[in-house]
Tab-separated table of C-alpha atoms and ligand atoms in Angstrom:
chain	number	residue	atom	x	y	z
A	1	MET	CA	56.580	-103.558	14.389
A	2	SER	CA	58.099	-100.428	15.863
A	3	PHE	CA	58.140	-98.838	19.285
A	4	ILE	CA	55.059	-96.807	18.328
A	5	SER	CA	52.677	-99.747	18.607
A	6	GLU	CA	54.261	-100.871	21.877
A	7	PHE	CA	54.190	-97.306	23.227
A	8	ASN	CA	50.512	-96.910	22.358
A	9	THR	CA	49.578	-99.884	24.535
A	10	LEU	CA	51.710	-98.990	27.563
A	11	PRO	CA	49.684	-98.419	30.762
A	12	LEU	CA	51.683	-95.251	31.506
A	13	ASP	CA	48.984	-93.434	33.494
A	14	ALA	CA	48.431	-96.517	35.651
A	15	LEU	CA	52.172	-96.794	36.228
A	16	VAL	CA	52.371	-93.136	37.293
A	17	LYS	CA	49.481	-93.777	39.723
A	18	ARG	CA	51.258	-96.862	41.012
A	19	SER	CA	54.390	-94.795	41.525
A	20	LEU	CA	52.535	-92.108	43.462
A	21	SER	CA	50.748	-94.600	45.721
A	22	THR	CA	53.518	-97.102	46.374
A	23	THR	CA	54.788	-97.609	49.925
A	24	VAL	CA	58.358	-97.628	51.217
A	25	ASP	CA	58.073	-101.427	51.557
A	26	GLY	CA	56.971	-101.684	47.927
A	27	ALA	CA	59.921	-99.572	46.830
A	28	ARG	CA	62.237	-101.660	49.004
A	29	GLU	CA	61.053	-104.840	47.246
A	30	SER	CA	61.827	-103.325	43.837
A	31	LEU	CA	65.230	-102.231	45.092
A	32	ALA	CA	66.009	-105.750	46.304
A	33	ARG	CA	65.253	-107.424	42.945
A	34	GLU	CA	68.075	-108.584	40.679
A	35	LYS	CA	66.161	-107.850	37.477
A	36	ARG	CA	63.606	-105.079	37.439
A	37	SER	CA	60.384	-104.520	35.474
A	38	LEU	CA	58.771	-101.240	34.457
A	39	THR	CA	56.588	-101.569	37.573
A	40	ASP	CA	59.738	-101.794	39.689
A	41	PHE	CA	61.045	-98.700	37.943
A	42	ALA	CA	57.761	-96.905	38.779
A	43	GLN	CA	58.302	-97.851	42.420
A	44	LEU	CA	61.924	-96.679	42.381
A	45	ILE	CA	60.951	-93.204	41.161
A	46	SER	CA	58.099	-92.992	43.673
A	47	PRO	CA	57.857	-90.379	46.445
A	48	ALA	CA	58.106	-93.323	48.877
A	49	ALA	CA	61.439	-94.445	47.389
A	50	GLY	CA	62.719	-90.942	48.080
A	51	GLU	CA	63.159	-92.171	51.659
A	52	LEU	CA	65.536	-94.856	50.382
A	53	LEU	CA	67.610	-92.472	48.328
A	54	GLU	CA	70.850	-93.043	50.203
A	55	HIS	CA	70.481	-96.791	49.810
A	56	MET	CA	69.590	-96.410	46.128
A	57	GLY	CA	72.641	-94.182	45.632
A	58	ARG	CA	74.996	-96.765	47.123
A	59	ARG	CA	73.535	-99.536	44.947
A	60	ALA	CA	73.677	-97.362	41.840
A	61	GLN	CA	77.274	-96.392	42.536
A	62	THR	CA	78.402	-99.987	43.030
A	63	LEU	CA	76.617	-101.113	39.885
A	64	THR	CA	78.104	-98.298	37.807
A	65	GLN	CA	81.625	-99.050	38.955
A	66	GLN	CA	81.160	-102.780	38.318
A	67	ARG	CA	79.931	-102.202	34.742
A	68	PHE	CA	81.879	-99.112	33.677
A	69	GLY	CA	84.845	-98.828	36.060
A	70	LYS	CA	85.791	-95.456	37.533
A	71	VAL	CA	85.728	-93.793	34.172
A	72	ILE	CA	83.825	-90.763	32.853
A	73	ARG	CA	83.713	-90.090	29.138
A	74	LEU	CA	83.859	-86.483	27.952
A	75	PHE	CA	82.247	-85.085	24.841
A	76	ALA	CA	81.714	-81.627	23.360
A	77	PRO	CA	78.764	-80.278	21.362
A	78	LEU	CA	79.716	-78.374	18.221
A	79	TYR	CA	76.819	-76.263	16.994
A	80	LEU	CA	76.878	-76.037	13.210
A	81	SER	CA	73.776	-73.937	12.713
A	82	ASN	CA	70.995	-72.264	14.666
A	83	GLU	CA	68.671	-72.005	11.665
A	84	CYS	CA	65.399	-73.832	12.208
A	85	ILE	CA	62.031	-74.205	10.521
A	86	ASN	CA	60.331	-75.623	13.600
A	87	ASN	CA	58.625	-73.739	16.363
A	88	CYS	CA	59.387	-75.483	19.623
A	89	SER	CA	58.179	-73.278	22.464
A	90	TYR	CA	61.050	-74.225	24.816
A	91	CYS	CA	63.964	-73.666	22.379
A	92	GLY	CA	65.950	-70.498	21.668
A	93	PHE	CA	66.383	-71.535	18.013
A	94	SER	CA	62.616	-71.615	17.445
A	95	ARG	CA	61.694	-70.289	13.997
A	96	ASP	CA	59.740	-67.282	15.247
A	97	ASN	CA	62.388	-66.068	17.702
A	98	PRO	CA	64.048	-62.955	16.214
A	99	ILE	CA	67.580	-64.138	16.976
A	100	LEU	CA	70.943	-63.817	15.254
A	101	ARG	CA	71.600	-66.911	13.199
A	102	VAL	CA	74.415	-68.449	11.234
A	103	THR	CA	75.372	-71.730	9.600
A	104	LEU	CA	79.105	-72.366	9.785
A	105	SER	CA	81.019	-72.981	6.568
A	106	LEU	CA	83.160	-76.119	6.420
A	107	ASP	CA	86.273	-74.096	7.267
A	108	GLU	CA	84.543	-72.371	10.169
A	109	MET	CA	83.270	-75.696	11.443
A	110	LYS	CA	86.807	-77.102	11.220
A	111	ARG	CA	88.145	-74.147	13.219
A	112	GLU	CA	85.670	-74.892	15.973
A	113	ALA	CA	86.523	-78.603	15.908
A	114	ASP	CA	90.266	-77.850	16.026
A	115	ALA	CA	89.737	-75.687	19.124
A	116	LEU	CA	87.916	-78.556	20.823
A	117	ARG	CA	90.579	-81.042	19.742
A	118	ALA	CA	93.242	-78.789	21.255
A	119	GLN	CA	91.356	-78.997	24.552
A	120	GLY	CA	91.651	-82.788	24.393
A	121	PHE	CA	88.217	-83.816	23.084
A	122	ARG	CA	88.024	-86.745	20.658
A	123	ASN	CA	84.291	-87.315	20.961
A	124	LEU	CA	82.203	-84.758	19.118
A	125	LEU	CA	78.463	-84.138	18.968
A	126	LEU	CA	77.475	-82.125	15.884
A	127	VAL	CA	74.303	-80.165	16.622
A	128	ALA	CA	72.129	-78.203	14.205
A	129	GLY	CA	68.614	-76.876	13.958
A	130	GLU	CA	66.334	-78.367	11.322
A	131	HIS	CA	66.530	-76.417	8.084
A	132	PRO	CA	66.585	-78.217	4.720
A	133	LYS	CA	68.203	-75.251	2.968
A	134	PHE	CA	70.978	-74.306	5.403
A	135	VAL	CA	71.510	-77.721	7.018
A	136	ALA	CA	71.091	-79.914	3.948
A	137	ASN	CA	72.147	-83.558	4.064
A	138	ASP	CA	75.098	-82.884	1.737
A	139	TYR	CA	76.334	-80.203	4.115
A	140	LEU	CA	76.190	-82.607	7.066
A	141	ARG	CA	77.919	-85.327	5.053
A	142	ASP	CA	80.706	-82.910	4.071
A	143	CYS	CA	81.165	-81.784	7.693
A	144	ILE	CA	81.456	-85.399	8.867
A	145	ALA	CA	83.825	-86.383	6.037
A	146	ARG	CA	86.067	-83.406	6.833
A	147	LEU	CA	86.233	-84.290	10.535
A	148	HIS	CA	86.359	-88.062	10.305
A	149	PRO	CA	90.154	-88.460	9.809
A	150	GLU	CA	90.826	-86.666	13.107
A	151	TRP	CA	87.775	-87.559	15.189
A	152	PRO	CA	87.327	-91.204	16.209
A	153	SER	CA	83.793	-90.546	17.388
A	154	ILE	CA	81.220	-88.284	15.731
A	155	SER	CA	77.587	-88.160	16.803
A	156	LEU	CA	74.744	-86.122	15.372
A	157	GLU	CA	71.885	-84.249	16.963
A	158	VAL	CA	70.036	-82.898	13.933
A	159	GLY	CA	66.557	-83.028	12.391
A	160	PRO	CA	65.256	-86.611	12.000
A	161	MET	CA	65.710	-88.240	8.582
A	162	GLU	CA	64.728	-91.290	6.583
A	163	THR	CA	66.974	-94.361	6.853
A	164	ALA	CA	68.225	-93.833	3.288
A	165	GLU	CA	69.203	-90.250	4.161
A	166	TYR	CA	71.146	-91.409	7.209
A	167	ARG	CA	73.223	-93.967	5.309
A	168	PRO	CA	75.604	-91.494	3.588
A	169	LEU	CA	76.202	-89.840	6.958
A	170	VAL	CA	77.204	-93.174	8.486
A	171	ALA	CA	79.378	-93.904	5.454
A	172	ALA	CA	81.077	-90.513	5.897
A	173	GLY	CA	82.059	-91.433	9.463
A	174	ALA	CA	79.221	-90.616	11.892
A	175	ASP	CA	78.600	-93.404	14.397
A	176	GLY	CA	76.155	-91.940	16.932
A	177	LEU	CA	72.721	-90.352	16.762
A	178	VAL	CA	71.031	-88.445	19.569
A	179	VAL	CA	67.329	-87.656	19.342
A	180	TYR	CA	65.327	-86.337	22.253
A	181	GLN	CA	61.617	-87.015	22.091
A	182	GLU	CA	61.275	-83.808	24.184
A	183	THR	CA	58.025	-85.096	25.686
A	184	TYR	CA	56.342	-88.484	25.447
A	185	ASP	CA	52.979	-86.869	26.255
A	186	ARG	CA	51.182	-86.529	22.923
A	187	LYS	CA	48.978	-83.644	24.035
A	188	VAL	CA	51.864	-81.608	25.479
A	189	TYR	CA	53.936	-82.466	22.401
A	190	ALA	CA	51.213	-81.012	20.137
A	191	ASP	CA	51.006	-77.865	22.277
A	192	MET	CA	54.780	-77.317	22.292
A	193	HIS	CA	55.417	-77.882	18.579
A	194	THR	CA	53.306	-75.348	16.757
A	195	ALA	CA	54.961	-75.292	13.318
A	196	GLY	CA	57.288	-77.382	11.198
A	197	PRO	CA	57.877	-81.078	10.517
A	198	LYS	CA	58.650	-81.737	14.160
A	199	ARG	CA	54.918	-81.672	14.841
A	200	ASN	CA	54.854	-85.335	13.815
A	201	PHE	CA	55.229	-87.179	17.138
A	202	ASP	CA	55.379	-90.697	15.673
A	203	TRP	CA	57.998	-89.790	13.081
A	204	ARG	CA	60.263	-88.527	15.834
A	205	LEU	CA	59.561	-91.500	18.105
A	206	GLU	CA	60.706	-93.923	15.412
A	207	THR	CA	63.918	-92.016	14.659
A	208	PRO	CA	66.305	-94.202	16.710
A	209	GLU	CA	65.063	-97.271	14.840
A	210	ARG	CA	65.617	-95.652	11.438
A	211	ALA	CA	69.078	-94.537	12.570
A	212	TYR	CA	69.901	-98.060	13.725
A	213	ALA	CA	68.748	-99.507	10.409
A	214	ALA	CA	71.099	-97.079	8.664
A	215	GLY	CA	74.072	-98.323	10.688
A	216	PHE	CA	74.417	-95.922	13.635
A	217	ARG	CA	75.896	-97.885	16.503
A	218	ARG	CA	75.390	-95.432	19.331
A	219	LEU	CA	71.897	-94.153	20.065
A	220	GLY	CA	70.939	-91.465	22.577
A	221	ILE	CA	67.416	-90.747	23.828
A	222	SER	CA	65.753	-88.551	26.436
A	223	PRO	CA	62.743	-86.460	27.274
A	224	LEU	CA	63.276	-82.807	28.119
A	225	TYR	CA	62.208	-82.590	31.746
A	226	GLY	CA	59.970	-79.607	32.442
A	227	LEU	CA	57.262	-80.160	29.831
A	228	ALA	CA	55.095	-83.021	31.168
A	229	ASP	CA	54.960	-84.858	34.497
A	230	TRP	CA	58.509	-86.089	35.140
A	231	ARG	CA	57.447	-89.569	36.277
A	232	PHE	CA	55.408	-90.017	33.098
A	233	GLU	CA	58.449	-88.981	31.042
A	234	ALA	CA	60.808	-91.212	33.021
A	235	LEU	CA	58.539	-94.243	32.617
A	236	SER	CA	58.200	-93.542	28.904
A	237	VAL	CA	61.925	-93.211	28.288
A	238	ALA	CA	62.518	-96.365	30.342
A	239	ALA	CA	60.038	-98.243	28.131
A	240	HIS	CA	61.686	-96.773	25.049
A	241	ALA	CA	65.134	-97.821	26.265
A	242	ASP	CA	63.868	-101.312	27.031
A	243	TYR	CA	62.480	-101.599	23.499
A	244	LEU	CA	65.710	-100.382	21.896
A	245	LEU	CA	67.817	-102.758	23.995
A	246	ARG	CA	65.690	-105.667	22.744
A	247	ASN	CA	65.437	-104.578	19.126
A	248	CYS	CA	68.515	-102.506	18.348
A	249	TRP	CA	70.896	-104.622	20.386
A	250	LYS	CA	74.011	-103.995	18.287
A	251	ALA	CA	73.957	-100.337	19.307
A	252	ALA	CA	75.208	-98.871	22.580
A	253	LEU	CA	72.401	-96.902	24.205
A	254	THR	CA	72.606	-93.723	26.280
A	255	ILE	CA	69.890	-91.913	28.195
A	256	SER	CA	70.246	-88.234	29.070
A	257	THR	CA	68.651	-86.403	31.958
A	258	VAL	CA	68.100	-82.929	30.536
A	259	ARG	CA	66.055	-80.201	32.183
A	260	ILE	CA	64.817	-77.040	30.470
A	261	ARG	CA	67.155	-74.054	30.720
A	262	PRO	CA	66.466	-70.346	30.114
A	263	CYS	CA	66.661	-69.392	26.432
A	264	ALA	CA	65.521	-66.812	23.865
A	265	GLY	CA	61.729	-66.726	23.883
A	266	GLU	CA	61.755	-66.825	27.692
A	267	PHE	CA	59.832	-70.053	27.996
A	268	GLU	CA	59.050	-71.102	31.574
A	269	PRO	CA	58.997	-74.833	32.406
A	270	LEU	CA	55.475	-76.245	32.666
A	271	THR	CA	56.411	-78.840	35.270
A	272	HIS	CA	59.099	-79.222	37.883
A	273	ILE	CA	61.560	-81.920	38.851
A	274	SER	CA	63.622	-81.009	41.902
A	275	ASP	CA	67.355	-81.631	42.265
A	276	ARG	CA	66.638	-84.429	44.732
A	277	GLU	CA	64.164	-86.036	42.312
A	278	LEU	CA	66.745	-85.778	39.543
A	279	VAL	CA	69.238	-87.626	41.742
A	280	GLN	CA	66.601	-90.288	42.419
A	281	LEU	CA	65.904	-90.568	38.705
A	282	VAL	CA	69.585	-91.104	37.861
A	283	CYS	CA	69.834	-93.825	40.527
A	284	ALA	CA	66.615	-95.490	39.321
A	285	LEU	CA	67.798	-95.467	35.698
A	286	ARG	CA	71.081	-97.078	36.719
A	287	LEU	CA	69.289	-99.765	38.775
A	288	MET	CA	66.894	-100.454	35.904
A	289	PHE	CA	69.550	-100.447	33.162
A	290	PRO	CA	72.941	-101.505	34.561
A	291	ASP	CA	74.686	-101.337	31.167
A	292	VAL	CA	73.176	-98.201	29.657
A	293	GLY	CA	75.277	-95.034	29.506
A	294	LEU	CA	73.814	-92.087	31.417
A	295	VAL	CA	74.640	-88.630	30.089
A	296	LEU	CA	74.782	-85.353	31.989
A	297	SER	CA	75.175	-82.026	30.210
A	298	THR	CA	76.273	-78.568	31.288
A	299	ARG	CA	72.620	-77.654	31.793
A	300	GLU	CA	73.112	-78.468	35.481
A	301	LEU	CA	75.032	-76.414	38.041
A	302	PRO	CA	78.550	-77.576	38.991
A	303	LYS	CA	77.593	-78.669	42.514
A	304	LEU	CA	74.810	-80.939	41.312
A	305	ARG	CA	76.921	-82.303	38.445
A	306	ASP	CA	79.769	-83.161	40.778
A	307	GLY	CA	77.366	-84.911	43.147
A	308	LEU	CA	75.655	-86.901	40.373
A	309	ILE	CA	78.841	-88.210	38.785
A	310	PRO	CA	79.533	-91.013	41.278
A	311	LEU	CA	75.905	-92.182	41.280
A	312	GLY	CA	75.560	-93.508	37.765
A	313	ILE	CA	76.637	-90.934	35.183
A	314	THR	CA	79.050	-92.286	32.575
A	315	MET	CA	79.342	-89.423	30.120
A	316	ILE	CA	79.420	-85.639	30.469
A	317	SER	CA	79.928	-82.594	28.316
A	318	ALA	CA	82.179	-79.823	29.585
A	319	GLY	CA	83.097	-76.262	28.630
A	320	SER	CA	80.161	-76.266	26.196
A	321	HIS	CA	78.823	-73.504	23.987
A	322	THR	CA	75.349	-73.730	22.489
A	323	GLU	CA	75.839	-71.108	19.782
A	324	PRO	CA	77.472	-71.768	16.395
A	325	GLY	CA	80.971	-70.306	16.513
A	326	GLY	CA	80.950	-70.259	20.307
A	327	TYR	CA	84.458	-71.688	20.745
A	328	THR	CA	86.373	-69.460	18.319
A	329	GLY	CA	84.064	-66.721	17.043
A	330	ALA	CA	83.883	-68.474	13.650
A	331	GLY	CA	81.017	-67.342	11.435
A	332	LYS	CA	80.643	-63.958	13.098
A	333	GLU	CA	80.855	-62.166	9.744
A	334	ASN	CA	77.871	-64.013	8.322
A	335	LEU	CA	75.312	-63.455	11.054
A	336	HIS	CA	71.822	-62.532	10.031
A	337	GLN	CA	68.603	-61.956	11.825
A	338	THR	CA	65.485	-63.885	10.971
A	339	VAL	CA	61.951	-62.946	11.781
A	340	ARG	CA	59.378	-65.731	11.359
A	341	GLY	CA	61.961	-67.681	9.374
A	342	LYS	CA	62.725	-64.868	6.894
A	343	ILE	CA	66.101	-63.152	6.715
A	344	VAL	CA	65.850	-59.434	7.477
A	345	GLU	CA	68.477	-56.715	7.473
A	346	LEU	CA	70.479	-56.527	10.680
A	347	ALA	CA	69.307	-53.950	13.159
A	348	SER	CA	71.530	-50.979	13.852
A	349	GLY	CA	74.372	-51.098	16.403
A	350	SER	CA	72.156	-49.820	19.181
A	351	SER	CA	69.796	-52.796	18.986
A	352	GLU	CA	70.198	-55.542	21.555
A	353	TRP	CA	70.216	-58.014	18.637
A	354	ALA	CA	73.052	-56.230	16.801
A	355	PRO	CA	76.589	-57.705	16.931
A	356	GLN	CA	78.564	-56.678	20.001
A	357	PRO	CA	82.278	-56.236	19.150
A	358	ASP	CA	83.478	-57.288	22.618
A	359	ARG	CA	82.071	-60.806	22.356
A	360	ALA	CA	83.689	-63.743	20.582
A	361	THR	CA	80.470	-64.496	18.742
A	362	ASN	CA	77.019	-63.062	18.528
A	363	ALA	CA	75.018	-65.945	17.189
A	364	THR	CA	72.323	-66.739	19.725
A	365	GLY	CA	72.725	-69.866	21.821
A	366	GLN	CA	70.111	-72.591	22.155
A	367	PHE	CA	69.951	-72.196	25.940
A	368	ASN	CA	72.035	-70.848	28.810
A	369	ILE	CA	74.724	-73.125	30.216
A	370	ALA	CA	74.741	-73.674	33.997
A	371	ASP	CA	78.216	-75.190	34.377
A	372	GLU	CA	80.683	-72.855	32.686
A	373	ARG	CA	83.871	-74.496	33.967
A	374	PRO	CA	86.436	-75.167	31.231
A	375	ALA	CA	86.893	-78.797	30.172
A	376	ALA	CA	90.394	-78.987	31.715
A	377	GLU	CA	89.021	-77.926	35.097
A	378	VAL	CA	86.278	-80.559	34.912
A	379	ALA	CA	88.840	-83.211	33.929
A	380	LYS	CA	90.969	-82.294	36.966
A	381	LEU	CA	87.933	-82.489	39.200
A	382	LEU	CA	87.151	-85.971	37.883
A	383	GLN	CA	90.679	-87.048	38.767
A	384	ARG	CA	90.320	-85.584	42.242
A	385	LEU	CA	87.131	-87.640	42.650
A	386	GLY	CA	89.117	-90.749	41.682
A	387	TYR	CA	87.764	-91.033	38.117
A	388	GLU	CA	89.686	-91.332	34.900
A	389	PRO	CA	88.489	-88.747	32.367
A	390	VAL	CA	88.312	-90.437	28.962
A	391	TRP	CA	88.285	-88.122	25.968
A	392	LYS	CA	87.957	-90.821	23.337
A	393	ASP	CA	84.724	-92.740	23.584
A	394	TRP	CA	84.775	-95.035	20.648
A	395	ASP	CA	86.986	-96.431	17.966
A	396	ALA	CA	85.313	-97.721	14.820
A	397	ALA	CA	88.243	-100.126	14.345
A	398	LEU	CA	87.036	-102.040	17.429
A	399	THR	CA	83.826	-103.030	15.672
A	400	LYS	CA	85.430	-104.332	12.476
B	501	LIG	S1	64.420	-77.902	19.529
B	501	LIG	FE1	65.445	-78.389	17.602
B	501	LIG	S2	63.793	-78.414	16.123
B	501	LIG	FE2	63.001	-77.279	17.894
B	501	LIG	S3	63.430	-75.128	17.468
B	501	LIG	FE3	65.160	-75.963	18.647
B	501	LIG	S4	66.632	-76.577	17.099
B	501	LIG	FE4	64.676	-76.353	16.068
């Protein structure tokens, strides 16, 4: 039994309809409950509940402070590689995008990690596109083993693997795995993923369970808002979280709230979730899952990030770069351009894809960041808001 069979029987369309037709009184009833069902969650993300947003915000804030204290954990993504064999329409790293690519060597990766460590980070998310040649399992294992002595917490956001393939990565020192389903709508998923192993929806959906079986003790999930109807996605991820809390209960679970950002390929979002709806979603997730970590990335503008923090967010990235070598310029010498997945000779200096000497790195990023404030500035802001910024999220010794 996996989440797939449960997911296939969920009345998601009926729940979306229920959400759209619920009344303010219905939403108020769901808000008043101690323990909430998926139907309550549908009512909390309803247009009607939008009228109760202030009330929801206060409840979410109180609950977050009761369960997590006034603490925000900080993490940094370290992009190892932007090579990818998948075509995902919404991603700058998509195979067919003619971008500048690189996979960092172990020394280059260490340089990037050292720069992040010097900023204060102790919680690292290693990110890479899916490419069996450039981002082989041995490479990932060696990266983790090299970092493990200095990094108490290492998570991965890489192509999904079999349980047996994950085990050496856990043994090397990785403790967290993040995998976004991107969209829980099978039809949209098929339209968005036109080439590569990622086309397999079920394989991706089961990834957190395989990771848990391999020993990962922090799991992160999310849709990418902007592909399918946001209420459908929110209900799906809530059902997914509920399943993982019941079945993978030794792991700490986080849910992200990521919206599509501009990237190479110039994909335009297919659907829209407004800032106000995003705020409502964060509050509803907190009310539904009092103990689940909620993650906010630098995809959102500073003003919205600062406003969301007190409402339920427990973990944020800061000062992020989405290109390999983005923190130090590491790997700049080994850039190459790929066209439809094949390496081609670099264009001449006049091409917009050619390396620009005045930039720290020229590898192409996955998407544009919206909050470019340095990590130290974000940490100071957290303190001004009365929160303690925590750079170290996890210590494996605590679980022994
Ligand atoms: S979303 Fe992931 S799998 Fe898809 S193109 Fe981007 S890096 Fe590759």
